[in-house]
PDB file of N, CA and C in Angstrom:
ATOM      1  N   MET A  17       0.840  -1.166   0.000  1.00 56.00           N
ATOM      2  CA  MET A  17       0.000   0.000   0.000  1.00 56.00           C
ATOM      3  C   MET A  17       0.883   1.226   0.000  1.00 56.00           C
ATOM      4  N   SER A  18       0.436   2.356  -0.609  1.00 58.00           N
ATOM      5  CA  SER A  18       1.228   3.568  -0.783  1.00 58.00           C
ATOM      6  C   SER A  18       0.786   4.655   0.179  1.00 58.00           C
ATOM      7  N   ASP A  19       1.731   5.525   0.621  1.00 61.00           N
ATOM      8  CA  ASP A  19       1.412   6.675   1.474  1.00 61.00           C
ATOM      9  C   ASP A  19       0.880   7.850   0.660  1.00 61.00           C
ATOM     10  N   TRP A  20       1.045   7.790  -0.619  1.00 58.00           N
ATOM     11  CA  TRP A  20       0.700   8.917  -1.480  1.00 58.00           C
ATOM     12  C   TRP A  20      -0.796   9.040  -1.622  1.00 58.00           C
ATOM     13  N   THR A  21      -1.233  10.289  -1.507  1.00 61.00           N
ATOM     14  CA  THR A  21      -2.647  10.570  -1.740  1.00 61.00           C
ATOM     15  C   THR A  21      -2.741  11.696  -2.753  1.00 61.00           C
ATOM     16  N   PRO A  22      -3.829  11.744  -3.525  1.00 64.00           N
ATOM     17  CA  PRO A  22      -3.941  12.806  -4.527  1.00 64.00           C
ATOM     18  C   PRO A  22      -3.886  14.184  -3.874  1.00 64.00           C
ATOM     19  N   GLY A  23      -3.145  15.105  -4.546  1.00 66.00           N
ATOM     20  CA  GLY A  23      -3.048  16.479  -4.073  1.00 66.00           C
ATOM     21  C   GLY A  23      -1.952  16.688  -3.042  1.00 66.00           C
ATOM     22  N   ARG A  24      -1.286  15.665  -2.643  1.00 64.00           N
ATOM     23  CA  ARG A  24      -0.235  15.805  -1.639  1.00 64.00           C
ATOM     24  C   ARG A  24       1.085  15.332  -2.224  1.00 64.00           C
ATOM     25  N   GLU A  25       2.115  16.186  -2.142  1.00 63.00           N
ATOM     26  CA  GLU A  25       3.432  15.843  -2.656  1.00 63.00           C
ATOM     27  C   GLU A  25       4.137  14.927  -1.675  1.00 63.00           C
ATOM     28  N   PRO A  26       4.890  13.961  -2.155  1.00 62.00           N
ATOM     29  CA  PRO A  26       5.647  13.102  -1.256  1.00 62.00           C
ATOM     30  C   PRO A  26       6.779  13.882  -0.603  1.00 62.00           C
ATOM     31  N   GLU A  27       7.145  13.530   0.586  1.00 66.00           N
ATOM     32  CA  GLU A  27       8.252  14.169   1.309  1.00 66.00           C
ATOM     33  C   GLU A  27       9.565  13.794   0.634  1.00 66.00           C
ATOM     34  N   PRO A  28      10.456  14.790   0.385  1.00 62.00           N
ATOM     35  CA  PRO A  28      11.738  14.454  -0.240  1.00 62.00           C
ATOM     36  C   PRO A  28      12.614  13.672   0.725  1.00 62.00           C
ATOM     37  N   THR A  29      13.354  12.771   0.172  1.00 63.00           N
ATOM     38  CA  THR A  29      14.287  11.989   0.978  1.00 63.00           C
ATOM     39  C   THR A  29      15.582  12.774   1.151  1.00 63.00           C
ATOM     40  N   GLU A  30      16.443  12.306   2.031  1.00 61.00           N
ATOM     41  CA  GLU A  30      17.719  12.992   2.284  1.00 61.00           C
ATOM     42  C   GLU A  30      18.565  13.078   1.020  1.00 61.00           C
ATOM     43  N   ALA A  31      18.532  12.052   0.199  1.00 57.00           N
ATOM     44  CA  ALA A  31      19.317  12.036  -1.033  1.00 57.00           C
ATOM     45  C   ALA A  31      18.832  13.105  -2.002  1.00 57.00           C
ATOM     46  N   GLU A  32      17.558  13.427  -1.994  1.00 56.00           N
ATOM     47  CA  GLU A  32      17.022  14.432  -2.902  1.00 56.00           C
ATOM     48  C   GLU A  32      17.388  15.851  -2.478  1.00 56.00           C
ATOM     49  N   HIS A  33      17.791  16.052  -1.226  1.00 55.00           N
ATOM     50  CA  HIS A  33      18.207  17.363  -0.744  1.00 55.00           C
ATOM     51  C   HIS A  33      19.623  17.720  -1.177  1.00 55.00           C
ATOM     52  N   GLU A  34      20.401  16.736  -1.562  1.00 60.00           N
ATOM     53  CA  GLU A  34      21.787  16.985  -1.948  1.00 60.00           C
ATOM     54  C   GLU A  34      21.833  17.692  -3.296  1.00 60.00           C
ATOM     55  N   ILE A  35      22.822  18.551  -3.451  1.00 58.00           N
ATOM     56  CA  ILE A  35      23.011  19.253  -4.714  1.00 58.00           C
ATOM     57  C   ILE A  35      23.683  18.292  -5.674  1.00 58.00           C
ATOM     58  N   PRO A  36      23.092  18.118  -6.853  1.00 57.00           N
ATOM     59  CA  PRO A  36      23.698  17.181  -7.797  1.00 57.00           C
ATOM     60  C   PRO A  36      25.059  17.688  -8.244  1.00 57.00           C
ATOM     61  N   ALA A  37      25.948  16.752  -8.477  1.00 58.00           N
ATOM     62  CA  ALA A  37      27.290  17.106  -8.940  1.00 58.00           C
ATOM     63  C   ALA A  37      27.197  17.590 -10.372  1.00 58.00           C
ATOM     64  N   GLY A  38      27.992  18.615 -10.681  1.00 54.00           N
ATOM     65  CA  GLY A  38      28.044  19.147 -12.036  1.00 54.00           C
ATOM     66  C   GLY A  38      28.885  18.249 -12.910  1.00 54.00           C
ATOM     67  N   PRO A  39      29.257  18.746 -14.082  1.00 58.00           N
ATOM     68  CA  PRO A  39      30.099  17.948 -14.955  1.00 58.00           C
ATOM     69  C   PRO A  39      31.407  17.639 -14.255  1.00 58.00           C
ATOM     70  N   ALA A  40      31.936  16.509 -14.582  1.00 57.00           N
ATOM     71  CA  ALA A  40      33.187  16.095 -13.948  1.00 57.00           C
ATOM     72  C   ALA A  40      34.264  17.120 -14.232  1.00 57.00           C
ATOM     73  N   SER A  41      34.921  17.598 -13.196  1.00 53.00           N
ATOM     74  CA  SER A  41      35.982  18.579 -13.390  1.00 53.00           C
ATOM     75  C   SER A  41      37.297  17.844 -13.568  1.00 53.00           C
ATOM     76  N   PRO A  42      38.189  18.405 -14.401  1.00 55.00           N
ATOM     77  CA  PRO A  42      39.473  17.750 -14.605  1.00 55.00           C
ATOM     78  C   PRO A  42      40.244  17.743 -13.292  1.00 55.00           C
ATOM     79  N   GLU A  43      41.003  16.709 -13.118  1.00 61.00           N
ATOM     80  CA  GLU A  43      41.794  16.624 -11.899  1.00 61.00           C
ATOM     81  C   GLU A  43      42.871  17.691 -11.924  1.00 61.00           C
ATOM     82  N   VAL A  44      43.105  18.301 -10.782  1.00 55.00           N
ATOM     83  CA  VAL A  44      44.086  19.362 -10.665  1.00 55.00           C
ATOM     84  C   VAL A  44      45.422  18.744 -10.311  1.00 55.00           C
ATOM     85  N   ASP A  45      46.416  19.060 -11.103  1.00 60.00           N
ATOM     86  CA  ASP A  45      47.762  18.570 -10.843  1.00 60.00           C
ATOM     87  C   ASP A  45      48.373  19.440  -9.757  1.00 60.00           C
ATOM     88  N   ALA A  46      48.884  18.827  -8.713  1.00 63.00           N
ATOM     89  CA  ALA A  46      49.440  19.570  -7.582  1.00 63.00           C
ATOM     90  C   ALA A  46      50.664  20.381  -7.991  1.00 63.00           C
ATOM     91  N   ASP A  47      51.340  20.008  -9.089  1.00 72.00           N
ATOM     92  CA  ASP A  47      52.545  20.707  -9.527  1.00 72.00           C
ATOM     93  C   ASP A  47      52.244  21.901 -10.428  1.00 72.00           C
ATOM     94  N   VAL A  48      50.998  22.086 -10.823  1.00 69.00           N
ATOM     95  CA  VAL A  48      50.635  23.164 -11.736  1.00 69.00           C
ATOM     96  C   VAL A  48      50.235  24.398 -10.929  1.00 69.00           C
ATOM     97  N   ASP A  49      50.842  25.528 -11.294  1.00 75.00           N
ATOM     98  CA  ASP A  49      50.515  26.795 -10.642  1.00 75.00           C
ATOM     99  C   ASP A  49      49.316  27.398 -11.367  1.00 75.00           C
ATOM    100  N   PRO A  50      48.161  27.550 -10.694  1.00 72.00           N
ATOM    101  CA  PRO A  50      46.980  28.091 -11.379  1.00 72.00           C
ATOM    102  C   PRO A  50      47.165  29.532 -11.842  1.00 72.00           C
ATOM    103  N   ALA A  51      48.134  30.250 -11.275  1.00 71.00           N
ATOM    104  CA  ALA A  51      48.367  31.640 -11.680  1.00 71.00           C
ATOM    105  C   ALA A  51      49.353  31.723 -12.844  1.00 71.00           C
ATOM    106  N   ALA A  52      49.915  30.602 -13.256  1.00 75.00           N
ATOM    107  CA  ALA A  52      50.894  30.604 -14.358  1.00 75.00           C
ATOM    108  C   ALA A  52      50.181  30.890 -15.676  1.00 75.00           C
ATOM    109  N   PRO A  53      50.903  31.479 -16.643  1.00 74.00           N
ATOM    110  CA  PRO A  53      50.296  31.745 -17.948  1.00 74.00           C
ATOM    111  C   PRO A  53      49.816  30.450 -18.592  1.00 74.00           C
ATOM    112  N   ALA A  54      48.687  30.512 -19.231  1.00 73.00           N
ATOM    113  CA  ALA A  54      48.140  29.361 -19.942  1.00 73.00           C
ATOM    114  C   ALA A  54      47.748  29.801 -21.345  1.00 73.00           C
ATOM    115  N   PRO A  55      48.116  29.022 -22.342  1.00 75.00           N
ATOM    116  CA  PRO A  55      47.775  29.395 -23.717  1.00 75.00           C
ATOM    117  C   PRO A  55      46.270  29.466 -23.914  1.00 75.00           C
ATOM    118  N   LEU A  56      45.827  30.464 -24.689  1.00 72.00           N
ATOM    119  CA  LEU A  56      44.412  30.597 -25.005  1.00 72.00           C
ATOM    120  C   LEU A  56      44.005  29.658 -26.131  1.00 72.00           C
ATOM    121  N   GLU A  57      44.987  29.214 -26.903  1.00 75.00           N
ATOM    122  CA  GLU A  57      44.775  28.296 -28.022  1.00 75.00           C
ATOM    123  C   GLU A  57      43.758  28.829 -29.026  1.00 75.00           C
ATOM    124  N   VAL A  58      43.875  30.131 -29.336  1.00 77.00           N
ATOM    125  CA  VAL A  58      43.008  30.758 -30.327  1.00 77.00           C
ATOM    126  C   VAL A  58      43.514  30.373 -31.713  1.00 77.00           C
ATOM    127  N   VAL A  59      42.617  29.909 -32.556  1.00 82.00           N
ATOM    128  CA  VAL A  59      42.973  29.519 -33.912  1.00 82.00           C
ATOM    129  C   VAL A  59      43.187  30.779 -34.735  1.00 82.00           C
ATOM    130  N   ARG A  60      44.319  30.846 -35.416  1.00 82.00           N
ATOM    131  CA  ARG A  60      44.624  31.985 -36.276  1.00 82.00           C
ATOM    132  C   ARG A  60      44.519  31.528 -37.725  1.00 82.00           C
ATOM    133  N   THR A  61      43.543  32.043 -38.420  1.00 89.00           N
ATOM    134  CA  THR A  61      43.324  31.679 -39.817  1.00 89.00           C
ATOM    135  C   THR A  61      44.216  32.540 -40.700  1.00 89.00           C
ATOM    136  N   PRO A  62      45.015  31.917 -41.565  1.00 91.00           N
ATOM    137  CA  PRO A  62      45.881  32.703 -42.449  1.00 91.00           C
ATOM    138  C   PRO A  62      45.069  33.643 -43.339  1.00 91.00           C
ATOM    139  N   THR A  63      45.614  34.845 -43.543  1.00 92.00           N
ATOM    140  CA  THR A  63      44.934  35.843 -44.364  1.00 92.00           C
ATOM    141  C   THR A  63      45.369  35.788 -45.820  1.00 92.00           C
ATOM    142  N   GLY A  64      46.530  35.183 -46.063  1.00 92.00           N
ATOM    143  CA  GLY A  64      47.080  35.156 -47.414  1.00 92.00           C
ATOM    144  C   GLY A  64      48.113  36.244 -47.629  1.00 92.00           C
ATOM    145  N   ASN A  65      48.211  37.189 -46.696  1.00 90.00           N
ATOM    146  CA  ASN A  65      49.229  38.231 -46.751  1.00 90.00           C
ATOM    147  C   ASN A  65      50.313  37.845 -45.747  1.00 90.00           C
ATOM    148  N   ALA A  66      51.518  37.585 -46.258  1.00 91.00           N
ATOM    149  CA  ALA A  66      52.605  37.077 -45.402  1.00 91.00           C
ATOM    150  C   ALA A  66      52.932  38.028 -44.255  1.00 91.00           C
ATOM    151  N   GLU A  67      52.927  39.334 -44.516  1.00 90.00           N
ATOM    152  CA  GLU A  67      53.245  40.296 -43.455  1.00 90.00           C
ATOM    153  C   GLU A  67      52.182  40.286 -42.353  1.00 90.00           C
ATOM    154  N   VAL A  68      50.934  40.263 -42.749  1.00 91.00           N
ATOM    155  CA  VAL A  68      49.833  40.254 -41.771  1.00 91.00           C
ATOM    156  C   VAL A  68      49.849  38.938 -40.994  1.00 91.00           C
ATOM    157  N   ASP A  69      50.044  37.821 -41.689  1.00 93.00           N
ATOM    158  CA  ASP A  69      50.079  36.520 -41.021  1.00 93.00           C
ATOM    159  C   ASP A  69      51.205  36.444 -39.998  1.00 93.00           C
ATOM    160  N   ALA A  70      52.366  37.017 -40.323  1.00 92.00           N
ATOM    161  CA  ALA A  70      53.480  37.024 -39.376  1.00 92.00           C
ATOM    162  C   ALA A  70      53.132  37.842 -38.135  1.00 92.00           C
ATOM    163  N   ARG A  71      52.468  38.963 -38.330  1.00 91.00           N
ATOM    164  CA  ARG A  71      52.057  39.802 -37.184  1.00 91.00           C
ATOM    165  C   ARG A  71      51.052  39.067 -36.313  1.00 91.00           C
ATOM    166  N   LEU A  72      50.085  38.421 -36.927  1.00 90.00           N
ATOM    167  CA  LEU A  72      49.081  37.695 -36.157  1.00 90.00           C
ATOM    168  C   LEU A  72      49.695  36.503 -35.419  1.00 90.00           C
ATOM    169  N   GLN A  73      50.680  35.866 -36.032  1.00 90.00           N
ATOM    170  CA  GLN A  73      51.362  34.754 -35.371  1.00 90.00           C
ATOM    171  C   GLN A  73      52.097  35.242 -34.126  1.00 90.00           C
ATOM    172  N   ARG A  74      52.541  36.478 -34.145  1.00 90.00           N
ATOM    173  CA  ARG A  74      53.236  37.065 -32.988  1.00 90.00           C
ATOM    174  C   ARG A  74      52.334  37.094 -31.761  1.00 90.00           C
ATOM    175  N   LEU A  75      51.026  37.118 -31.943  1.00 88.00           N
ATOM    176  CA  LEU A  75      50.097  37.100 -30.815  1.00 88.00           C
ATOM    177  C   LEU A  75      50.280  35.854 -29.943  1.00 88.00           C
ATOM    178  N   ALA A  76      50.771  34.771 -30.527  1.00 86.00           N
ATOM    179  CA  ALA A  76      50.997  33.542 -29.764  1.00 86.00           C
ATOM    180  C   ALA A  76      52.040  33.755 -28.673  1.00 86.00           C
ATOM    181  N   ASP A  77      52.903  34.750 -28.828  1.00 86.00           N
ATOM    182  CA  ASP A  77      53.907  35.027 -27.801  1.00 86.00           C
ATOM    183  C   ASP A  77      53.258  35.420 -26.476  1.00 86.00           C
ATOM    184  N   ALA A  78      52.077  36.001 -26.529  1.00 86.00           N
ATOM    185  CA  ALA A  78      51.385  36.412 -25.304  1.00 86.00           C
ATOM    186  C   ALA A  78      50.935  35.208 -24.482  1.00 86.00           C
ATOM    187  N   ASP A  79      50.785  34.047 -25.121  1.00 84.00           N
ATOM    188  CA  ASP A  79      50.352  32.844 -24.411  1.00 84.00           C
ATOM    189  C   ASP A  79      51.334  32.429 -23.320  1.00 84.00           C
ATOM    190  N   HIS A  80      52.579  32.810 -23.466  1.00 84.00           N
ATOM    191  CA  HIS A  80      53.610  32.348 -22.534  1.00 84.00           C
ATOM    192  C   HIS A  80      54.031  33.432 -21.551  1.00 84.00           C
ATOM    193  N   LEU A  81      53.327  34.554 -21.569  1.00 84.00           N
ATOM    194  CA  LEU A  81      53.672  35.676 -20.692  1.00 84.00           C
ATOM    195  C   LEU A  81      52.609  35.875 -19.629  1.00 84.00           C
ATOM    196  N   ALA A  82      53.019  36.444 -18.519  1.00 85.00           N
ATOM    197  CA  ALA A  82      52.044  36.863 -17.513  1.00 85.00           C
ATOM    198  C   ALA A  82      51.217  37.997 -18.112  1.00 85.00           C
ATOM    199  N   THR A  83      50.069  38.251 -17.546  1.00 85.00           N
ATOM    200  CA  THR A  83      49.141  39.247 -18.085  1.00 85.00           C
ATOM    201  C   THR A  83      49.791  40.608 -18.289  1.00 85.00           C
ATOM    202  N   ASP A  84      50.652  41.025 -17.370  1.00 87.00           N
ATOM    203  CA  ASP A  84      51.273  42.346 -17.520  1.00 87.00           C
ATOM    204  C   ASP A  84      52.244  42.409 -18.693  1.00 87.00           C
ATOM    205  N   GLY A  85      52.613  41.289 -19.279  1.00 88.00           N
ATOM    206  CA  GLY A  85      53.471  41.278 -20.456  1.00 88.00           C
ATOM    207  C   GLY A  85      52.710  41.297 -21.767  1.00 88.00           C
ATOM    208  N   HIS A  86      51.399  41.122 -21.716  1.00 90.00           N
ATOM    209  CA  HIS A  86      50.599  41.073 -22.941  1.00 90.00           C
ATOM    210  C   HIS A  86      50.594  42.399 -23.682  1.00 90.00           C
ATOM    211  N   ILE A  87      50.571  43.499 -22.951  1.00 93.00           N
ATOM    212  CA  ILE A  87      50.434  44.812 -23.600  1.00 93.00           C
ATOM    213  C   ILE A  87      51.566  45.064 -24.587  1.00 93.00           C
ATOM    214  N   GLU A  88      52.778  44.641 -24.231  1.00 94.00           N
ATOM    215  CA  GLU A  88      53.916  44.849 -25.134  1.00 94.00           C
ATOM    216  C   GLU A  88      53.708  44.093 -26.447  1.00 94.00           C
ATOM    217  N   VAL A  89      53.224  42.858 -26.356  1.00 92.00           N
ATOM    218  CA  VAL A  89      52.971  42.064 -27.560  1.00 92.00           C
ATOM    219  C   VAL A  89      51.846  42.696 -28.374  1.00 92.00           C
ATOM    220  N   TYR A  90      50.753  43.072 -27.720  1.00 93.00           N
ATOM    221  CA  TYR A  90      49.617  43.659 -28.438  1.00 93.00           C
ATOM    222  C   TYR A  90      50.000  44.967 -29.128  1.00 93.00           C
ATOM    223  N   GLU A  91      50.786  45.801 -28.442  1.00 96.00           N
ATOM    224  CA  GLU A  91      51.211  47.063 -29.053  1.00 96.00           C
ATOM    225  C   GLU A  91      52.129  46.809 -30.241  1.00 96.00           C
ATOM    226  N   ASP A  92      53.008  45.816 -30.123  1.00 95.00           N
ATOM    227  CA  ASP A  92      53.909  45.491 -31.232  1.00 95.00           C
ATOM    228  C   ASP A  92      53.108  45.002 -32.439  1.00 95.00           C
ATOM    229  N   VAL A  93      52.144  44.128 -32.203  1.00 94.00           N
ATOM    230  CA  VAL A  93      51.316  43.614 -33.309  1.00 94.00           C
ATOM    231  C   VAL A  93      50.503  44.750 -33.925  1.00 94.00           C
ATOM    232  N   HIS A  94      49.924  45.600 -33.094  1.00 96.00           N
ATOM    233  CA  HIS A  94      49.130  46.715 -33.597  1.00 96.00           C
ATOM    234  C   HIS A  94      49.995  47.640 -34.458  1.00 96.00           C
ATOM    235  N   ARG A  95      51.185  47.959 -33.958  1.00 96.00           N
ATOM    236  CA  ARG A  95      52.097  48.838 -34.700  1.00 96.00           C
ATOM    237  C   ARG A  95      52.449  48.210 -36.052  1.00 96.00           C
ATOM    238  N   GLY A  96      52.753  46.919 -36.050  1.00 95.00           N
ATOM    239  CA  GLY A  96      53.105  46.235 -37.289  1.00 95.00           C
ATOM    240  C   GLY A  96      51.963  46.191 -38.280  1.00 95.00           C
ATOM    241  N   LEU A  97      50.749  45.912 -37.795  1.00 94.00           N
ATOM    242  CA  LEU A  97      49.591  45.899 -38.698  1.00 94.00           C
ATOM    243  C   LEU A  97      49.314  47.286 -39.256  1.00 94.00           C
ATOM    244  N   ARG A  98      49.443  48.299 -38.417  1.00 95.00           N
ATOM    245  CA  ARG A  98      49.238  49.675 -38.874  1.00 95.00           C
ATOM    246  C   ARG A  98      50.272  50.033 -39.940  1.00 95.00           C
ATOM    247  N   ASP A  99      51.546  49.655 -39.723  1.00 93.00           N
ATOM    248  CA  ASP A  99      52.591  49.935 -40.713  1.00 93.00           C
ATOM    249  C   ASP A  99      52.313  49.211 -42.029  1.00 93.00           C
ATOM    250  N   THR A 100      51.836  47.969 -41.928  1.00 90.00           N
ATOM    251  CA  THR A 100      51.522  47.205 -43.138  1.00 90.00           C
ATOM    252  C   THR A 100      50.401  47.865 -43.922  1.00 90.00           C
ATOM    253  N   LEU A 101      49.356  48.315 -43.216  1.00 89.00           N
ATOM    254  CA  LEU A 101      48.250  49.002 -43.902  1.00 89.00           C
ATOM    255  C   LEU A 101      48.693  50.331 -44.490  1.00 89.00           C
ATOM    256  N   THR A 102      49.531  51.054 -43.777  1.00 91.00           N
ATOM    257  CA  THR A 102      50.044  52.325 -44.285  1.00 91.00           C
ATOM    258  C   THR A 102      50.857  52.102 -45.550  1.00 91.00           C
ATOM    259  N   ALA A 103      51.647  51.028 -45.564  1.00 88.00           N
ATOM    260  CA  ALA A 103      52.455  50.714 -46.747  1.00 88.00           C
ATOM    261  C   ALA A 103      51.562  50.407 -47.947  1.00 88.00           C
ATOM    262  N   LEU A 104      50.434  49.787 -47.710  1.00 82.00           N
ATOM    263  CA  LEU A 104      49.508  49.516 -48.818  1.00 82.00           C
ATOM    264  C   LEU A 104      48.982  50.813 -49.424  1.00 82.00           C
ATOM    265  N   ASP A 105      48.739  51.806 -48.574  1.00 82.00           N
ATOM    266  CA  ASP A 105      48.257  53.096 -49.064  1.00 82.00           C
ATOM    267  C   ASP A 105      49.344  53.859 -49.804  1.00 82.00           C
ATOM    268  N   ALA A 106      50.611  53.599 -49.478  1.00 79.00           N
ATOM    269  CA  ALA A 106      51.723  54.334 -50.078  1.00 79.00           C
ATOM    270  C   ALA A 106      52.070  53.826 -51.474  1.00 79.00           C
ATOM    271  N   HIS A 107      51.679  52.604 -51.800  1.00 65.00           N
ATOM    272  CA  HIS A 107      51.996  52.066 -53.128  1.00 65.00           C
ATOM    273  C   HIS A 107      51.209  52.848 -54.175  1.00 65.00           C
ATOM    274  N   PRO A 108      51.892  53.278 -55.209  1.00 68.00           N
ATOM    275  CA  PRO A 108      51.177  54.045 -56.236  1.00 68.00           C
ATOM    276  C   PRO A 108      50.210  53.159 -57.012  1.00 68.00           C
ATOM    277  N   GLY A 109      49.102  53.730 -57.317  1.00 65.00           N
ATOM    278  CA  GLY A 109      48.112  53.054 -58.139  1.00 65.00           C
ATOM    279  C   GLY A 109      48.354  53.433 -59.591  1.00 65.00           C
ATOM    280  N   PRO A 110      47.348  53.344 -60.402  1.00 70.00           N
ATOM    281  CA  PRO A 110      47.517  53.753 -61.798  1.00 70.00           C
ATOM    282  C   PRO A 110      47.826  55.246 -61.863  1.00 70.00           C
ATOM    283  N   PRO A 111      48.606  55.648 -62.815  1.00 67.00           N
ATOM    284  CA  PRO A 111      48.974  57.065 -62.893  1.00 67.00           C
ATOM    285  C   PRO A 111      47.740  57.952 -63.079  1.00 67.00           C
ATOM    286  N   ALA A 112      47.763  59.080 -62.413  1.00 64.00           N
ATOM    287  CA  ALA A 112      46.680  60.050 -62.536  1.00 64.00           C
ATOM    288  C   ALA A 112      46.853  60.803 -63.850  1.00 64.00           C
ATOM    289  N   PRO A 113      45.758  61.248 -64.444  1.00 68.00           N
ATOM    290  CA  PRO A 113      45.880  62.008 -65.686  1.00 68.00           C
ATOM    291  C   PRO A 113      46.668  63.295 -65.432  1.00 68.00           C
ATOM    292  N   SER A 114      47.530  63.629 -66.358  1.00 70.00           N
ATOM    293  CA  SER A 114      48.323  64.844 -66.180  1.00 70.00           C
ATOM    294  C   SER A 114      47.724  65.987 -66.993  1.00 70.00           C
ATOM    295  N   GLY A 115      48.079  67.215 -66.608  1.00 68.00           N
ATOM    296  CA  GLY A 115      47.603  68.394 -67.333  1.00 68.00           C
ATOM    297  C   GLY A 115      46.192  68.769 -66.925  1.00 68.00           C
ATOM    298  N   ALA A 116      45.719  69.839 -67.539  1.00 63.00           N
ATOM    299  CA  ALA A 116      44.385  70.349 -67.246  1.00 63.00           C
ATOM    300  C   ALA A 116      43.348  69.438 -67.884  1.00 63.00           C
ATOM    301  N   PRO A 117      42.229  69.327 -67.252  1.00 64.00           N
ATOM    302  CA  PRO A 117      41.179  68.496 -67.859  1.00 64.00           C
ATOM    303  C   PRO A 117      40.681  69.150 -69.145  1.00 64.00           C
ATOM    304  N   HIS A 118      40.358  68.355 -70.095  1.00 62.00           N
ATOM    305  CA  HIS A 118      39.829  68.876 -71.345  1.00 62.00           C
ATOM    306  C   HIS A 118      38.598  68.087 -71.750  1.00 62.00           C
ATOM    307  N   THR A 119      37.768  68.744 -72.496  1.00 63.00           N
ATOM    308  CA  THR A 119      36.535  68.091 -72.916  1.00 63.00           C
ATOM    309  C   THR A 119      36.771  67.382 -74.235  1.00 63.00           C
ATOM    310  N   SER A 120      35.881  66.505 -74.569  1.00 65.00           N
ATOM    311  CA  SER A 120      36.024  65.743 -75.792  1.00 65.00           C
ATOM    312  C   SER A 120      35.529  66.488 -77.030  1.00 65.00           C
ATOM    313  N   TYR A 121      35.001  67.689 -76.857  1.00 66.00           N
ATOM    314  CA  TYR A 121      34.521  68.459 -78.012  1.00 66.00           C
ATOM    315  C   TYR A 121      35.180  69.829 -78.021  1.00 66.00           C
ATOM    316  N   ASP A 122      35.226  70.449 -79.131  1.00 62.00           N
ATOM    317  CA  ASP A 122      35.874  71.745 -79.301  1.00 62.00           C
ATOM    318  C   ASP A 122      34.822  72.842 -79.165  1.00 62.00           C
ATOM    319  N   ARG A 123      35.091  73.855 -78.349  1.00 63.00           N
ATOM    320  CA  ARG A 123      34.131  74.939 -78.125  1.00 63.00           C
ATOM    321  C   ARG A 123      34.425  76.158 -78.989  1.00 63.00           C
ATOM    322  N   SER A 124      35.172  76.117 -80.034  1.00 60.00           N
ATOM    323  CA  SER A 124      35.493  77.321 -80.791  1.00 60.00           C
ATOM    324  C   SER A 124      34.401  77.808 -81.669  1.00 60.00           C
TER     325      SER A 124
END
């Protein structure tokens, strides 16, 4: 015979009061310093421009530095990318027309 009656919730057992365990956490190695730099493992997709790709690859250097060392790497990469873009603007394009503009018809 059951204790349950309609309209009445059953009393929770002691096991139901426990907080369920979350996903299994990786075991912590006692020799690993949690404050040590850890790689972010960000995937860098090649752009096809060797200069830009080299600058972006430099970002991996920040993976091995403490946080206060990241700014130097980021500033170096930013400076290099800015220089690369500036160089693209400096390359001459097709020659501009020389002399005064003239019309295709004669006004005399």
